[in-house]
Coordinates of C-alpha atoms in Angstrom, one line a residue:
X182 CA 0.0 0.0 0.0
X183 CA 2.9 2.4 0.7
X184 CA 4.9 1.4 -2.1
X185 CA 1.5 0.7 -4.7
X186 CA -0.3 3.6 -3.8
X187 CA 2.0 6.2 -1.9
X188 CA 0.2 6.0 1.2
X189 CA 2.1 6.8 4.4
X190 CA 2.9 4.4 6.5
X191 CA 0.3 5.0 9.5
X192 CA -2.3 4.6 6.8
X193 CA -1.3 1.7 5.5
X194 CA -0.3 0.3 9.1
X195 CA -3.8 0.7 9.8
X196 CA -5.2 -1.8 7.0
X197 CA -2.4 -4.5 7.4
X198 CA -3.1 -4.2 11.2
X199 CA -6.4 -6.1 10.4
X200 CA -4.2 -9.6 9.2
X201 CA -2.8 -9.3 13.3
X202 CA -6.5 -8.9 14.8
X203 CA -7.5 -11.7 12.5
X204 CA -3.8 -13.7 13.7
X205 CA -4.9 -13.5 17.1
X206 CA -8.9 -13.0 17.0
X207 CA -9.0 -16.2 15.7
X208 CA -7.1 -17.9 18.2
X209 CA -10.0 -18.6 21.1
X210 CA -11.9 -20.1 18.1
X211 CA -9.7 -22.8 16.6
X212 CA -10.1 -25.7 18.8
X213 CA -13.6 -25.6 19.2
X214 CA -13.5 -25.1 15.2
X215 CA -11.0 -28.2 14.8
X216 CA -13.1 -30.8 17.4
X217 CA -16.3 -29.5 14.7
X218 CA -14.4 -30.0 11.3
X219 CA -11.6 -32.6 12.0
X220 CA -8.3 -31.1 11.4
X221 CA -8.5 -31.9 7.5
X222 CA -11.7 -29.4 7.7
X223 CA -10.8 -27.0 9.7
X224 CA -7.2 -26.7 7.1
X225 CA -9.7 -27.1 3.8
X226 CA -11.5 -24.2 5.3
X227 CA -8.3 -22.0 5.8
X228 CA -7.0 -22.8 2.7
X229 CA -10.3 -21.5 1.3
X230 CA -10.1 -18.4 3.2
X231 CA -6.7 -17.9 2.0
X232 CA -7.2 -18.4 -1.8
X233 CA -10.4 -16.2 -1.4
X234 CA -8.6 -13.5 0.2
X235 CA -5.3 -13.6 -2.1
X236 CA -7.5 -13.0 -5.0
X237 CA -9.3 -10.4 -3.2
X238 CA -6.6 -8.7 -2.3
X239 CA -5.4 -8.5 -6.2
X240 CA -8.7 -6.2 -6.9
X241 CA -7.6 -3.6 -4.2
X242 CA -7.0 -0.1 -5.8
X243 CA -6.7 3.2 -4.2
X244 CA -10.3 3.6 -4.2
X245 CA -11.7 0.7 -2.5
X246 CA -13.6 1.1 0.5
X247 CA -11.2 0.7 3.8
X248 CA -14.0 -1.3 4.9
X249 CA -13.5 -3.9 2.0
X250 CA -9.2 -3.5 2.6
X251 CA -10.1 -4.2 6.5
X252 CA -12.2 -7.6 6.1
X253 CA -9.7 -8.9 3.2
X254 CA -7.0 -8.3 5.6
X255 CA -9.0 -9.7 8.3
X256 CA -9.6 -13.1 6.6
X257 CA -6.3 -13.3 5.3
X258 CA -5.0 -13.2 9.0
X259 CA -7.6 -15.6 10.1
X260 CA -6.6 -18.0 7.2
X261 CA -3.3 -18.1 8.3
X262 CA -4.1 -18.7 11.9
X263 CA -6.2 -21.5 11.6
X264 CA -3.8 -23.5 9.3
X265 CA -1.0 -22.5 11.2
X266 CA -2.8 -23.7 14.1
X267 CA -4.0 -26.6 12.6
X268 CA -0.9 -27.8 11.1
X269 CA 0.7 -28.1 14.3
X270 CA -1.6 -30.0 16.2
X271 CA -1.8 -32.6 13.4
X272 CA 1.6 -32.8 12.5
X273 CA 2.4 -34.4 16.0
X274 CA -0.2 -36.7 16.4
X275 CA 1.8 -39.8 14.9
X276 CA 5.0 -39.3 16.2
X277 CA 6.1 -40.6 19.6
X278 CA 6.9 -38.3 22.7
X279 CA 10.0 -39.2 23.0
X280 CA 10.4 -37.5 19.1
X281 CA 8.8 -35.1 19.7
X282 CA 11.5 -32.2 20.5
X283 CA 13.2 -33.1 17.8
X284 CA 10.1 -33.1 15.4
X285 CA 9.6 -29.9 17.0
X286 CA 12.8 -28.1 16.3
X287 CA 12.5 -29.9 12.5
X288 CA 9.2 -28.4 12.4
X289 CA 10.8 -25.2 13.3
X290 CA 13.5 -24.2 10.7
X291 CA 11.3 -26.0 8.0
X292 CA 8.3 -23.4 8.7
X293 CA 10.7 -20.4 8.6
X294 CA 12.5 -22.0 5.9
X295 CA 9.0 -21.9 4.2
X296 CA 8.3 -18.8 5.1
X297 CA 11.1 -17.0 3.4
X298 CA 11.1 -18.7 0.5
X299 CA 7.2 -18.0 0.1
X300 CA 8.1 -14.3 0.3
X301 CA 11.6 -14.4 -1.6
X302 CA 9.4 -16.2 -4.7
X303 CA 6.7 -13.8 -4.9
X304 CA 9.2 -11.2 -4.9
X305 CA 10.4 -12.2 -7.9
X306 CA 7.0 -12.9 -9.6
X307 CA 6.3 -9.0 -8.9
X308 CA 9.6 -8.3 -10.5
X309 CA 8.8 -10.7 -13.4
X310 CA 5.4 -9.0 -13.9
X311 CA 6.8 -5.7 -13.2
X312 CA 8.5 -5.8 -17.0
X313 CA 6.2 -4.3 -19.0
X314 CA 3.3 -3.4 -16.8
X315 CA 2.5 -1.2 -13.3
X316 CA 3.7 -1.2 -9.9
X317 CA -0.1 -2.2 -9.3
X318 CA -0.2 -4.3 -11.8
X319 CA 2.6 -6.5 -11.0
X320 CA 1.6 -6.5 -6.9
X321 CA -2.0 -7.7 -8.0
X322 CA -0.1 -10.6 -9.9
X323 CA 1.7 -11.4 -6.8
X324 CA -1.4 -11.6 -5.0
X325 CA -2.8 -14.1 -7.9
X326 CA 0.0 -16.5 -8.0
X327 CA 0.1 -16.6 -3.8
X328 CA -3.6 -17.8 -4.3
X329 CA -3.1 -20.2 -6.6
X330 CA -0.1 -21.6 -4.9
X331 CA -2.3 -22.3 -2.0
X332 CA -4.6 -24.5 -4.0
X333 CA -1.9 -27.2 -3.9
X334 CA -1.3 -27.8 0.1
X335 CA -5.4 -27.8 -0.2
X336 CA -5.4 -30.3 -2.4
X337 CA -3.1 -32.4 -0.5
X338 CA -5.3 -31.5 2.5
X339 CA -8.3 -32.9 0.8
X340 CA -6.6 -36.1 0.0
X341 CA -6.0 -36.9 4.0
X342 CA -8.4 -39.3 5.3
X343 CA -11.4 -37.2 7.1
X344 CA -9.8 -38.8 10.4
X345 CA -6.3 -37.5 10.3
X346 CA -5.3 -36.4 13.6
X347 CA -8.8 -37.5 15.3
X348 CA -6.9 -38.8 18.1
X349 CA -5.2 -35.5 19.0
X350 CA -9.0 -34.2 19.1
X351 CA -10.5 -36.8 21.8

């Protein structure tokens, strides 16, 4: 938003604050929302949000309502959460206690590992798209390619059995 449409930084601080309040308004939520949908559910359903939101986010322009900016921002944060969440209470429910530091500390660097690359790649789809169109344009792009990136974990998502990780529920 700063860098797309020149706005300062306390106004665009004020949008992107809504992913946080999503982050953590979520939180009191997600385990009465994984013992409903099963862990494969309540991941299908972030995933959902996520895609959703990416696209969204791709139709932003300077004149769309902060109200619109505020609730994409709020999903995408709530999205995140919930898989986040979900993702690692099922990743430990085969793996043995005595493991489970390790799996842990694996879990760890793989996530931040993830979590860089995610944002070092659609860095350079901005600057791919960035030849021969707008700033906007290639940022809207970015925001495309992020969504459809996240249709493959959700795909692998839908393949678990609608059981996984019921034990970790009971």
């Amino acid at each position: 938003m700063q860098t797309v449409f020149g706005w300062s930084a306390a106004r665009a601080g004020w949008y992107v604050i809504f992913i946080f309040i999503g982050n953590i308004g979520i939180k009191p939520f997600t385990n009465p929302i994984i013992r409903r949908l099963g862990f494969r559910g309540a991941l299908i359903a972030s995933f959902l949000m996520l895609i959703l939101s990416s696209f969204g986010l791709a139709l932003v322009r300077p004149h769309t309502t902060a109200i619109a900016i505020m609730f994409l921002a709020l999903v995408s944060g709530v999205g995140r959460s919930l898989a986040f969440t979900s993702y690692n209470g099922l990743q430990f429910t085969d793996v043995a206690p005595i493991h489970r530091n390790g799996a842990n500390t694996l879990t760890a660097v793989t996530q931040s590992l993830g979590q860089g690359l995610g944002i070092s790649l659609i860095t350079v789809i901005i600057h791919i798209f960035r030849h021969g169109m707008t700033l906007q344009g290639a940022y809207a792009w970015g925001f495309v390619v992020l969504g459809i990136f996240a249709i493959v974990p959700m795909i692998e998502v839908m393949l678990l059995p609608k059981n996984a990780g019921e034990a970790a529920i009971n």
